[in-house]
């Protein structure tokens, strides 16, 4: 009867046997007309712990309800005060992800890149081809530097560092290092404070004044919004500074819409006014900081509020009012978003904002802080990451940059991996010689949706002899690959996840068996190791059998147990735990990680690295086209992830270009017209939405990949210009994603 | 007044994140194109900025439901104990009367089942002492479960601008209107 009919309509279960699906409805949608429906009964389910591994502030802890080996539904872990029983729109679509009909189900080989002529091969055949190519490169070049690996943040589960581990276990290879995300700001905070370390976001409720500067938590960190709203309810003023009237801005008390990339001037103008008004926290700058008097002298000589007003477009009167309110509120805090540092002056701007927070005595204070991010809870063993090269491996002998996670300290080797800038992927592939990058391994990353100057990237990929992608969906990167290997979703492997924002730690259990022929990154490594050792014993040091549960266990140590107050990693099966913090404030003990041990308004290290010692104003990039082009995140995805799912498309059907009505009138463009946005990099078509959320000189397109049947890609319009900082801590400078310009016309 | 469960939609707190909508889909796995809960941006005539204020809407579980009144086969019941309007799909003959009659568009046509369906208020969760999936999911508590019999009358409204005023049906959903920040633009 009813249940059979229901079964037939659950198409998401294609690929799962009918017998399994028989009792899969989580609810009792169909109830007798006269009787009461039976209440929800948790005992009907097996409940597993999962954790969202995406590159997102929130890193949500998930409870997964499974029946007969099939995920029925998920929810946020109630144990975490941060997730508080909920997820986000992306998180709730996870129920669909493993069962998506678009998922890559088995290893496949493409006969000719971008032809779409894919055919299924066995894991053995796939590994045979890959291993054969690796052997050939070694033979030809005398090293494995012709093998490149590009990996970033597609899956932050700790065991996914097994991708790097696999590369090391083969020999010395070429690594794409750096991060497109946050490096300019990381360096800035390292110069000022000696590390990137932020207050517990939950303590924002204590703030009396909150500035959200170039961040959009209403979309990109939904669980942080409740703390901002609670601070507001308790009387704090919320100021949002952004070139776009964002959803977060709509929830604040005041919205400032300055000229893009004028953030440094704005912060310095406020600093000058605070100085003039005698509102500086003297105790802090005298006891806990170095170089404040020099900074004050710089402000007096070079900065006025009127100048800041002219640079930013925010009236001087406003700047004065906010500066005074901010300096007098106790505590006051600034959330420094990753958006505002994606500029050629981004690092300098972050330093100016740090200075504003520090001079008002809000660093090291609960409810205060210059909040950017932290890696305080990432003290894992990186057992998957650290692997030994085979005996006799030949590598690179020049100066190699270290990436974000440099764990090689103290390890002596005559060779190293060769490093190239991840933010110039296309150029690096084209330029690298002796040996050239001949083969590329891509995992946890979708370069064609994420790396810059996509037309150039296509040319660069065409020079590669073999591209292997490890993926869940047929992305554009897969289309530009020769072999694709199906990788597990979070529900199909063991791992552990920490956040770079909050202080909760979550285990990720294997909730269901891998569907189809998917393997985890670690298991793929083991499969390749098996093949390599079969063909040439000793050519790969990675174990040939890997159990992701065991490898997850190996990542834990006493330091983590002590930090989180647990006795064993299996305690996390009872729910996520929060770090036991001496204070919710970063730098609460005023022991800064800088060379002087103090907060450094004057950073000699920064000067040694080619920047100004003081947080001086730096001009932004000169315009190269008619409109400023912004390509920030959408709420429906994380970069290219989630947007392609059919469930998500129910609510987000197509991409748009957002444009101010006055600017559109000048171009004869009407609402919902199809338009062409173009610049020196390339062009992109989409329909237009007219809105005053953007200024007249701005075009906005949300970054995302819409999946099959579309060629939409904002990277057709974004060049690979570098930000000012990032090389110090991330291995390569950041990228000036928001320093882009373009023109527009009706298509 | 009898107990009447209702959704309280606080547009001042709502960030338009669509979490509630996806939480519903996560729980019920509706067919493609069948949406029980939708998040609607308010038009610029109502809120002066595009796509920055929203109403999250599902079934209103009306006091006098049109769907129930027009159904020829008694596929709808209104629960005595809490006012939840339940659609019993196994009785439904797919005639579409409810879909045509509901001025709020709550019942949807399921093209696979060839019958109607709509928001159930997660009554089986309510009966187990749990919140509806959408309510539990909301990261800002902008969507809440309230009992109209007990709700304090403060700033809620029943018929915000743009929302059909159907006094005979007496829809249960209540709203709190959004505010705009002070704007400082260059």
PDB file of N, CA and C in Angstrom, chain A residues 5 9-12 26-27 29-31 36 39-40 72-74 84-85 89 92 95 218 229 245-247 249 251-255 257 259 313 318 635 650-651 658 671 689-690 692-693 695 697, chain B residues 11-19 21-22 25-29 31-33 36 49-52 54 79 81 88-90 110 112-113 115 123-124 128 130 136-137 141 181-186:
ATOM      1  N   UNK A   5       4.161   2.849  -2.580  1.00  0.00           N
ATOM      2  CA  UNK A   5       4.095   4.019  -3.451  1.00  0.00           C
ATOM      3  C   UNK A   5       5.186   5.011  -3.081  1.00  0.00           C
ATOM      4  N   UNK A   9       8.769   6.670  -5.269  1.00  0.00           N
ATOM      5  CA  UNK A   9       9.045   8.063  -5.563  1.00  0.00           C
ATOM      6  C   UNK A   9      10.339   8.551  -4.913  1.00  0.00           C
ATOM      7  N   UNK A  10      10.987   7.713  -4.227  1.00  0.00           N
ATOM      8  CA  UNK A  10      12.248   8.143  -3.600  1.00  0.00           C
ATOM      9  C   UNK A  10      13.387   7.916  -4.571  1.00  0.00           C
ATOM     10  N   UNK A  11      13.386   8.720  -5.600  1.00  0.00           N
ATOM     11  CA  UNK A  11      14.365   8.482  -6.658  1.00  0.00           C
ATOM     12  C   UNK A  11      15.799   8.721  -6.195  1.00  0.00           C
ATOM     13  N   UNK A  12      15.959   9.422  -5.091  1.00  0.00           N
ATOM     14  CA  UNK A  12      17.317   9.706  -4.663  1.00  0.00           C
ATOM     15  C   UNK A  12      18.051   8.433  -4.298  1.00  0.00           C
ATOM     16  N   UNK A  26      11.922   8.933   6.955  1.00  0.00           N
ATOM     17  CA  UNK A  26      12.200   9.268   8.343  1.00  0.00           C
ATOM     18  C   UNK A  26      10.929   9.564   9.124  1.00  0.00           C
ATOM     19  N   UNK A  27       9.948  10.041   8.422  1.00  0.00           N
ATOM     20  CA  UNK A  27       8.733  10.470   9.111  1.00  0.00           C
ATOM     21  C   UNK A  27       7.622   9.498   8.772  1.00  0.00           C
ATOM     22  N   UNK A  29       4.708  10.200   6.945  1.00  0.00           N
ATOM     23  CA  UNK A  29       3.950  11.160   6.165  1.00  0.00           C
ATOM     24  C   UNK A  29       2.517  10.697   5.989  1.00  0.00           C
ATOM     25  N   UNK A  30       2.374   9.403   5.807  1.00  0.00           N
ATOM     26  CA  UNK A  30       1.050   8.872   5.524  1.00  0.00           C
ATOM     27  C   UNK A  30       0.464   8.286   6.793  1.00  0.00           C
ATOM     28  N   UNK A  31      -0.625   8.861   7.234  1.00  0.00           N
ATOM     29  CA  UNK A  31      -1.216   8.377   8.481  1.00  0.00           C
ATOM     30  C   UNK A  31      -2.692   8.062   8.256  1.00  0.00           C
ATOM     31  N   UNK A  36      -4.224   8.742  15.199  1.00  0.00           N
ATOM     32  CA  UNK A  36      -3.080   9.612  15.391  1.00  0.00           C
ATOM     33  C   UNK A  36      -1.856   8.973  14.737  1.00  0.00           C
ATOM     34  N   UNK A  39       4.296   8.804  17.048  1.00  0.00           N
ATOM     35  CA  UNK A  39       5.316   9.826  17.242  1.00  0.00           C
ATOM     36  C   UNK A  39       6.662   9.380  16.714  1.00  0.00           C
ATOM     37  N   UNK A  40       7.498  10.351  16.477  1.00  0.00           N
ATOM     38  CA  UNK A  40       8.860  10.075  16.045  1.00  0.00           C
ATOM     39  C   UNK A  40       9.558   9.234  17.105  1.00  0.00           C
ATOM     40  N   UNK A  72      18.685   8.756   6.570  1.00  0.00           N
ATOM     41  CA  UNK A  72      17.301   9.238   6.482  1.00  0.00           C
ATOM     42  C   UNK A  72      17.244  10.757   6.572  1.00  0.00           C
ATOM     43  N   UNK A  73      17.952  11.294   7.548  1.00  0.00           N
ATOM     44  CA  UNK A  73      18.024  12.752   7.675  1.00  0.00           C
ATOM     45  C   UNK A  73      19.153  13.098   8.625  1.00  0.00           C
ATOM     46  N   UNK A  74      19.536  14.358   8.630  1.00  0.00           N
ATOM     47  CA  UNK A  74      20.595  14.810   9.531  1.00  0.00           C
ATOM     48  C   UNK A  74      20.114  16.053  10.285  1.00  0.00           C
ATOM     49  N   UNK A  84      23.909  24.194  17.991  1.00  0.00           N
ATOM     50  CA  UNK A  84      22.642  24.279  18.708  1.00  0.00           C
ATOM     51  C   UNK A  84      21.498  23.538  17.991  1.00  0.00           C
ATOM     52  N   UNK A  85      21.799  22.352  17.489  1.00  0.00           N
ATOM     53  CA  UNK A  85      20.749  21.538  16.883  1.00  0.00           C
ATOM     54  C   UNK A  85      20.466  21.824  15.414  1.00  0.00           C
ATOM     55  N   UNK A  89      21.809  25.886   5.169  1.00  0.00           N
ATOM     56  CA  UNK A  89      21.157  25.387   3.947  1.00  0.00           C
ATOM     57  C   UNK A  89      22.056  24.382   3.222  1.00  0.00           C
ATOM     58  N   UNK A  92      22.193  20.968   5.383  1.00  0.00           N
ATOM     59  CA  UNK A  92      21.001  20.115   5.284  1.00  0.00           C
ATOM     60  C   UNK A  92      20.887  19.433   3.923  1.00  0.00           C
ATOM     61  N   UNK A  95      22.175  15.321   3.062  1.00  0.00           N
ATOM     62  CA  UNK A  95      21.396  14.083   3.006  1.00  0.00           C
ATOM     63  C   UNK A  95      21.304  13.590   1.563  1.00  0.00           C
ATOM     64  N   UNK A 218      25.874  36.361   7.871  1.00  0.00           N
ATOM     65  CA  UNK A 218      24.488  35.924   7.615  1.00  0.00           C
ATOM     66  C   UNK A 218      24.447  34.878   6.503  1.00  0.00           C
ATOM     67  N   UNK A 229      23.350  39.007  17.181  1.00  0.00           N
ATOM     68  CA  UNK A 229      21.993  39.456  17.513  1.00  0.00           C
ATOM     69  C   UNK A 229      21.803  39.570  19.014  1.00  0.00           C
ATOM     70  N   UNK A 245      25.733  46.136   0.187  1.00  0.00           N
ATOM     71  CA  UNK A 245      24.740  46.062   1.264  1.00  0.00           C
ATOM     72  C   UNK A 245      24.376  44.594   1.424  1.00  0.00           C
ATOM     73  N   UNK A 246      25.119  43.914   2.293  1.00  0.00           N
ATOM     74  CA  UNK A 246      24.973  42.470   2.442  1.00  0.00           C
ATOM     75  C   UNK A 246      23.789  42.131   3.330  1.00  0.00           C
ATOM     76  N   UNK A 247      23.511  40.837   3.421  1.00  0.00           N
ATOM     77  CA  UNK A 247      22.454  40.389   4.329  1.00  0.00           C
ATOM     78  C   UNK A 247      22.837  40.689   5.778  1.00  0.00           C
ATOM     79  N   UNK A 249      24.635  43.258   6.709  1.00  0.00           N
ATOM     80  CA  UNK A 249      24.439  44.702   6.863  1.00  0.00           C
ATOM     81  C   UNK A 249      22.979  45.022   7.152  1.00  0.00           C
ATOM     82  N   UNK A 251      21.043  43.527   8.917  1.00  0.00           N
ATOM     83  CA  UNK A 251      20.715  43.180  10.301  1.00  0.00           C
ATOM     84  C   UNK A 251      21.425  44.074  11.313  1.00  0.00           C
ATOM     85  N   UNK A 252      22.274  44.980  10.837  1.00  0.00           N
ATOM     86  CA  UNK A 252      23.013  45.836  11.762  1.00  0.00           C
ATOM     87  C   UNK A 252      22.239  47.101  12.105  1.00  0.00           C
ATOM     88  N   UNK A 253      22.859  47.920  12.973  1.00  0.00           N
ATOM     89  CA  UNK A 253      22.277  49.227  13.293  1.00  0.00           C
ATOM     90  C   UNK A 253      22.678  50.261  12.251  1.00  0.00           C
ATOM     91  N   UNK A 254      23.936  50.159  11.820  1.00  0.00           N
ATOM     92  CA  UNK A 254      24.464  51.134  10.866  1.00  0.00           C
ATOM     93  C   UNK A 254      25.216  50.382   9.768  1.00  0.00           C
ATOM     94  N   UNK A 255      25.042  50.843   8.555  1.00  0.00           N
ATOM     95  CA  UNK A 255      25.781  50.260   7.421  1.00  0.00           C
ATOM     96  C   UNK A 255      26.627  51.349   6.770  1.00  0.00           C
ATOM     97  N   UNK A 257      29.018  52.036   3.534  1.00  0.00           N
ATOM     98  CA  UNK A 257      29.375  51.512   2.215  1.00  0.00           C
ATOM     99  C   UNK A 257      30.530  52.334   1.644  1.00  0.00           C
ATOM    100  N   UNK A 259      34.198  53.168  -0.385  1.00  0.00           N
ATOM    101  CA  UNK A 259      34.818  52.753  -1.646  1.00  0.00           C
ATOM    102  C   UNK A 259      35.573  51.452  -1.398  1.00  0.00           C
ATOM    103  N   UNK A 313      34.873  57.877   1.057  1.00  0.00           N
ATOM    104  CA  UNK A 313      33.519  58.305   0.722  1.00  0.00           C
ATOM    105  C   UNK A 313      32.586  58.324   1.925  1.00  0.00           C
ATOM    106  N   UNK A 318      30.668  61.146  10.345  1.00  0.00           N
ATOM    107  CA  UNK A 318      30.372  59.741  10.657  1.00  0.00           C
ATOM    108  C   UNK A 318      31.596  59.050  11.248  1.00  0.00           C
ATOM    109  N   UNK A 635      25.216  32.265  -0.557  1.00  0.00           N
ATOM    110  CA  UNK A 635      24.771  31.502   0.612  1.00  0.00           C
ATOM    111  C   UNK A 635      24.470  30.048   0.257  1.00  0.00           C
ATOM    112  N   UNK A 650      16.501  23.726  -6.198  1.00  0.00           N
ATOM    113  CA  UNK A 650      15.107  24.078  -5.899  1.00  0.00           C
ATOM    114  C   UNK A 650      15.002  25.524  -5.431  1.00  0.00           C
ATOM    115  N   UNK A 651      16.080  26.000  -4.788  1.00  0.00           N
ATOM    116  CA  UNK A 651      16.023  27.341  -4.190  1.00  0.00           C
ATOM    117  C   UNK A 651      16.954  28.334  -4.870  1.00  0.00           C
ATOM    118  N   UNK A 658      24.482  41.318 -10.461  1.00  0.00           N
ATOM    119  CA  UNK A 658      23.771  42.386  -9.741  1.00  0.00           C
ATOM    120  C   UNK A 658      24.381  43.730 -10.125  1.00  0.00           C
ATOM    121  N   UNK A 671      15.914  45.065 -15.912  1.00  0.00           N
ATOM    122  CA  UNK A 671      15.923  43.955 -14.957  1.00  0.00           C
ATOM    123  C   UNK A 671      15.681  42.631 -15.680  1.00  0.00           C
ATOM    124  N   UNK A 689      20.181  41.361 -12.349  1.00  0.00           N
ATOM    125  CA  UNK A 689      19.183  41.844 -11.384  1.00  0.00           C
ATOM    126  C   UNK A 689      19.608  43.240 -10.969  1.00  0.00           C
ATOM    127  N   UNK A 690      18.696  44.171 -11.081  1.00  0.00           N
ATOM    128  CA  UNK A 690      19.003  45.554 -10.722  1.00  0.00           C
ATOM    129  C   UNK A 690      18.735  45.756  -9.229  1.00  0.00           C
ATOM    130  N   UNK A 692      20.015  48.343  -5.585  1.00  0.00           N
ATOM    131  CA  UNK A 692      20.914  49.320  -4.974  1.00  0.00           C
ATOM    132  C   UNK A 692      21.739  48.699  -3.848  1.00  0.00           C
ATOM    133  N   UNK A 693      21.740  47.374  -3.761  1.00  0.00           N
ATOM    134  CA  UNK A 693      22.654  46.705  -2.822  1.00  0.00           C
ATOM    135  C   UNK A 693      24.103  46.924  -3.240  1.00  0.00           C
ATOM    136  N   UNK A 695      26.864  49.595  -5.509  1.00  0.00           N
ATOM    137  CA  UNK A 695      26.995  50.984  -5.934  1.00  0.00           C
ATOM    138  C   UNK A 695      26.968  51.074  -7.457  1.00  0.00           C
ATOM    139  N   UNK A 697      29.129  52.023  -9.500  1.00  0.00           N
ATOM    140  CA  UNK A 697      30.351  51.653 -10.241  1.00  0.00           C
ATOM    141  C   UNK A 697      30.735  50.194 -10.020  1.00  0.00           C
TER     142      UNK A 697
ATOM    143  N   UNK B  11      10.767  38.394  10.821  1.00  0.00           N
ATOM    144  CA  UNK B  11      11.580  38.882   9.700  1.00  0.00           C
ATOM    145  C   UNK B  11      12.683  39.831  10.164  1.00  0.00           C
ATOM    146  N   UNK B  12      12.559  40.338  11.380  1.00  0.00           N
ATOM    147  CA  UNK B  12      13.653  41.145  11.907  1.00  0.00           C
ATOM    148  C   UNK B  12      14.876  40.273  12.188  1.00  0.00           C
ATOM    149  N   UNK B  13      14.647  39.036  12.606  1.00  0.00           N
ATOM    150  CA  UNK B  13      15.754  38.114  12.873  1.00  0.00           C
ATOM    151  C   UNK B  13      16.153  37.300  11.647  1.00  0.00           C
ATOM    152  N   UNK B  14      15.238  37.144  10.701  1.00  0.00           N
ATOM    153  CA  UNK B  14      15.469  36.253   9.554  1.00  0.00           C
ATOM    154  C   UNK B  14      16.587  36.789   8.674  1.00  0.00           C
ATOM    155  N   UNK B  15      17.523  35.911   8.342  1.00  0.00           N
ATOM    156  CA  UNK B  15      18.630  36.296   7.475  1.00  0.00           C
ATOM    157  C   UNK B  15      18.473  35.684   6.081  1.00  0.00           C
ATOM    158  N   UNK B  16      17.300  35.156   5.792  1.00  0.00           N
ATOM    159  CA  UNK B  16      17.028  34.653   4.440  1.00  0.00           C
ATOM    160  C   UNK B  16      17.960  33.535   4.013  1.00  0.00           C
ATOM    161  N   UNK B  17      18.396  32.718   4.958  1.00  0.00           N
ATOM    162  CA  UNK B  17      19.459  31.747   4.653  1.00  0.00           C
ATOM    163  C   UNK B  17      18.941  30.465   4.031  1.00  0.00           C
ATOM    164  N   UNK B  18      17.626  30.259   4.011  1.00  0.00           N
ATOM    165  CA  UNK B  18      16.998  29.081   3.413  1.00  0.00           C
ATOM    166  C   UNK B  18      17.268  27.778   4.182  1.00  0.00           C
ATOM    167  N   UNK B  19      17.838  27.922   5.376  1.00  0.00           N
ATOM    168  CA  UNK B  19      18.111  26.719   6.171  1.00  0.00           C
ATOM    169  C   UNK B  19      16.812  25.972   6.477  1.00  0.00           C
ATOM    170  N   UNK B  21      14.065  25.870   4.796  1.00  0.00           N
ATOM    171  CA  UNK B  21      13.547  25.216   3.591  1.00  0.00           C
ATOM    172  C   UNK B  21      14.296  23.911   3.322  1.00  0.00           C
ATOM    173  N   UNK B  22      15.626  23.957   3.463  1.00  0.00           N
ATOM    174  CA  UNK B  22      16.407  22.755   3.191  1.00  0.00           C
ATOM    175  C   UNK B  22      16.260  21.733   4.321  1.00  0.00           C
ATOM    176  N   UNK B  25      13.362  19.690   3.424  1.00  0.00           N
ATOM    177  CA  UNK B  25      13.695  18.755   2.341  1.00  0.00           C
ATOM    178  C   UNK B  25      14.560  17.603   2.861  1.00  0.00           C
ATOM    179  N   UNK B  26      15.478  17.933   3.747  1.00  0.00           N
ATOM    180  CA  UNK B  26      16.333  16.937   4.383  1.00  0.00           C
ATOM    181  C   UNK B  26      15.486  15.903   5.121  1.00  0.00           C
ATOM    182  N   UNK B  27      14.384  16.344   5.681  1.00  0.00           N
ATOM    183  CA  UNK B  27      13.563  15.459   6.510  1.00  0.00           C
ATOM    184  C   UNK B  27      12.549  14.672   5.691  1.00  0.00           C
ATOM    185  N   UNK B  28      11.986  15.311   4.670  1.00  0.00           N
ATOM    186  CA  UNK B  28      10.898  14.662   3.925  1.00  0.00           C
ATOM    187  C   UNK B  28      11.265  14.217   2.512  1.00  0.00           C
ATOM    188  N   UNK B  29      12.395  14.690   1.987  1.00  0.00           N
ATOM    189  CA  UNK B  29      12.854  14.253   0.657  1.00  0.00           C
ATOM    190  C   UNK B  29      11.770  14.449  -0.405  1.00  0.00           C
ATOM    191  N   UNK B  31       9.683  15.326  -3.708  1.00  0.00           N
ATOM    192  CA  UNK B  31      10.010  15.195  -5.128  1.00  0.00           C
ATOM    193  C   UNK B  31      10.516  16.522  -5.687  1.00  0.00           C
ATOM    194  N   UNK B  32      11.240  16.436  -6.764  1.00  0.00           N
ATOM    195  CA  UNK B  32      11.726  17.637  -7.438  1.00  0.00           C
ATOM    196  C   UNK B  32      10.544  18.555  -7.772  1.00  0.00           C
ATOM    197  N   UNK B  33      10.688  19.800  -7.436  1.00  0.00           N
ATOM    198  CA  UNK B  33       9.640  20.778  -7.738  1.00  0.00           C
ATOM    199  C   UNK B  33       8.560  20.892  -6.672  1.00  0.00           C
ATOM    200  N   UNK B  36       7.550  22.395   0.250  1.00  0.00           N
ATOM    201  CA  UNK B  36       6.611  22.620   1.362  1.00  0.00           C
ATOM    202  C   UNK B  36       6.878  23.953   2.052  1.00  0.00           C
ATOM    203  N   UNK B  49      15.135  47.261  -0.014  1.00  0.00           N
ATOM    204  CA  UNK B  49      16.337  46.720  -0.648  1.00  0.00           C
ATOM    205  C   UNK B  49      16.084  45.303  -1.112  1.00  0.00           C
ATOM    206  N   UNK B  50      16.508  45.041  -2.321  1.00  0.00           N
ATOM    207  CA  UNK B  50      16.196  43.761  -2.941  1.00  0.00           C
ATOM    208  C   UNK B  50      16.842  42.576  -2.207  1.00  0.00           C
ATOM    209  N   UNK B  51      16.047  41.551  -1.975  1.00  0.00           N
ATOM    210  CA  UNK B  51      16.524  40.269  -1.431  1.00  0.00           C
ATOM    211  C   UNK B  51      17.236  40.407  -0.096  1.00  0.00           C
ATOM    212  N   UNK B  52      16.779  41.340   0.736  1.00  0.00           N
ATOM    213  CA  UNK B  52      17.421  41.498   2.043  1.00  0.00           C
ATOM    214  C   UNK B  52      16.440  41.337   3.214  1.00  0.00           C
ATOM    215  N   UNK B  54      12.821  38.802   4.290  1.00  0.00           N
ATOM    216  CA  UNK B  54      12.172  37.590   3.800  1.00  0.00           C
ATOM    217  C   UNK B  54      11.012  37.162   4.682  1.00  0.00           C
ATOM    218  N   UNK B  79      -6.289  18.694  13.662  1.00  0.00           N
ATOM    219  CA  UNK B  79      -6.145  17.980  14.934  1.00  0.00           C
ATOM    220  C   UNK B  79      -6.769  18.801  16.070  1.00  0.00           C
ATOM    221  N   UNK B  81      -6.267  18.551  19.235  1.00  0.00           N
ATOM    222  CA  UNK B  81      -5.421  18.900  20.373  1.00  0.00           C
ATOM    223  C   UNK B  81      -4.484  20.075  20.134  1.00  0.00           C
ATOM    224  N   UNK B  88      -3.811  13.546   4.616  1.00  0.00           N
ATOM    225  CA  UNK B  88      -3.615  12.096   4.605  1.00  0.00           C
ATOM    226  C   UNK B  88      -3.507  11.655   3.153  1.00  0.00           C
ATOM    227  N   UNK B  89      -2.299  11.457   2.732  1.00  0.00           N
ATOM    228  CA  UNK B  89      -2.099  11.268   1.294  1.00  0.00           C
ATOM    229  C   UNK B  89      -2.724   9.970   0.780  1.00  0.00           C
ATOM    230  N   UNK B  90      -2.831   8.947   1.638  1.00  0.00           N
ATOM    231  CA  UNK B  90      -3.379   7.680   1.147  1.00  0.00           C
ATOM    232  C   UNK B  90      -4.870   7.792   0.800  1.00  0.00           C
ATOM    233  N   UNK B 110       2.082  16.546  -6.225  1.00  0.00           N
ATOM    234  CA  UNK B 110       3.220  15.642  -6.357  1.00  0.00           C
ATOM    235  C   UNK B 110       3.064  14.878  -7.672  1.00  0.00           C
ATOM    236  N   UNK B 112       4.667  12.594  -9.107  1.00  0.00           N
ATOM    237  CA  UNK B 112       4.969  11.167  -9.107  1.00  0.00           C
ATOM    238  C   UNK B 112       3.833  10.380  -8.454  1.00  0.00           C
ATOM    239  N   UNK B 113       3.414  10.876  -7.298  1.00  0.00           N
ATOM    240  CA  UNK B 113       2.292  10.246  -6.592  1.00  0.00           C
ATOM    241  C   UNK B 113       0.960  10.572  -7.251  1.00  0.00           C
ATOM    242  N   UNK B 115      -0.847  13.075  -6.441  1.00  0.00           N
ATOM    243  CA  UNK B 115      -1.704  13.480  -5.325  1.00  0.00           C
ATOM    244  C   UNK B 115      -1.126  14.753  -4.725  1.00  0.00           C
ATOM    245  N   UNK B 123       4.042  16.780  12.626  1.00  0.00           N
ATOM    246  CA  UNK B 123       3.224  16.441  13.798  1.00  0.00           C
ATOM    247  C   UNK B 123       3.724  15.210  14.523  1.00  0.00           C
ATOM    248  N   UNK B 124       4.385  14.305  13.783  1.00  0.00           N
ATOM    249  CA  UNK B 124       4.923  13.125  14.467  1.00  0.00           C
ATOM    250  C   UNK B 124       6.117  13.496  15.351  1.00  0.00           C
ATOM    251  N   UNK B 128       6.300  13.589  19.695  1.00  0.00           N
ATOM    252  CA  UNK B 128       7.431  13.029  20.447  1.00  0.00           C
ATOM    253  C   UNK B 128       8.133  14.112  21.267  1.00  0.00           C
ATOM    254  N   UNK B 130       9.331  16.924  20.122  1.00  0.00           N
ATOM    255  CA  UNK B 130      10.387  17.602  19.358  1.00  0.00           C
ATOM    256  C   UNK B 130       9.817  18.793  18.602  1.00  0.00           C
ATOM    257  N   UNK B 136      13.617  23.775  14.365  1.00  0.00           N
ATOM    258  CA  UNK B 136      14.858  23.371  15.025  1.00  0.00           C
ATOM    259  C   UNK B 136      16.082  23.878  14.264  1.00  0.00           C
ATOM    260  N   UNK B 137      15.960  23.963  12.949  1.00  0.00           N
ATOM    261  CA  UNK B 137      17.123  24.294  12.122  1.00  0.00           C
ATOM    262  C   UNK B 137      17.493  25.769  12.155  1.00  0.00           C
ATOM    263  N   UNK B 141      16.739  31.698  15.337  1.00  0.00           N
ATOM    264  CA  UNK B 141      15.422  31.581  15.985  1.00  0.00           C
ATOM    265  C   UNK B 141      14.413  32.565  15.388  1.00  0.00           C
ATOM    266  N   UNK B 181      18.624  49.241   8.659  1.00  0.00           N
ATOM    267  CA  UNK B 181      19.662  49.965   9.395  1.00  0.00           C
ATOM    268  C   UNK B 181      19.800  51.384   8.864  1.00  0.00           C
ATOM    269  N   UNK B 182      20.527  52.200   9.613  1.00  0.00           N
ATOM    270  CA  UNK B 182      20.915  53.519   9.098  1.00  0.00           C
ATOM    271  C   UNK B 182      21.960  53.292   8.002  1.00  0.00           C
ATOM    272  N   UNK B 183      21.743  53.928   6.873  1.00  0.00           N
ATOM    273  CA  UNK B 183      22.635  53.692   5.734  1.00  0.00           C
ATOM    274  C   UNK B 183      23.554  54.886   5.521  1.00  0.00           C
ATOM    275  N   UNK B 184      24.847  54.631   5.505  1.00  0.00           N
ATOM    276  CA  UNK B 184      25.814  55.694   5.189  1.00  0.00           C
ATOM    277  C   UNK B 184      26.535  55.280   3.915  1.00  0.00           C
ATOM    278  N   UNK B 185      26.159  55.956   2.832  1.00  0.00           N
ATOM    279  CA  UNK B 185      26.709  55.556   1.528  1.00  0.00           C
ATOM    280  C   UNK B 185      27.514  56.691   0.959  1.00  0.00           C
ATOM    281  N   UNK B 186      28.488  56.312   0.191  1.00  0.00           N
ATOM    282  CA  UNK B 186      29.322  57.330  -0.436  1.00  0.00           C
ATOM    283  C   UNK B 186      28.603  57.949  -1.616  1.00  0.00           C
TER     284      UNK B 186
END
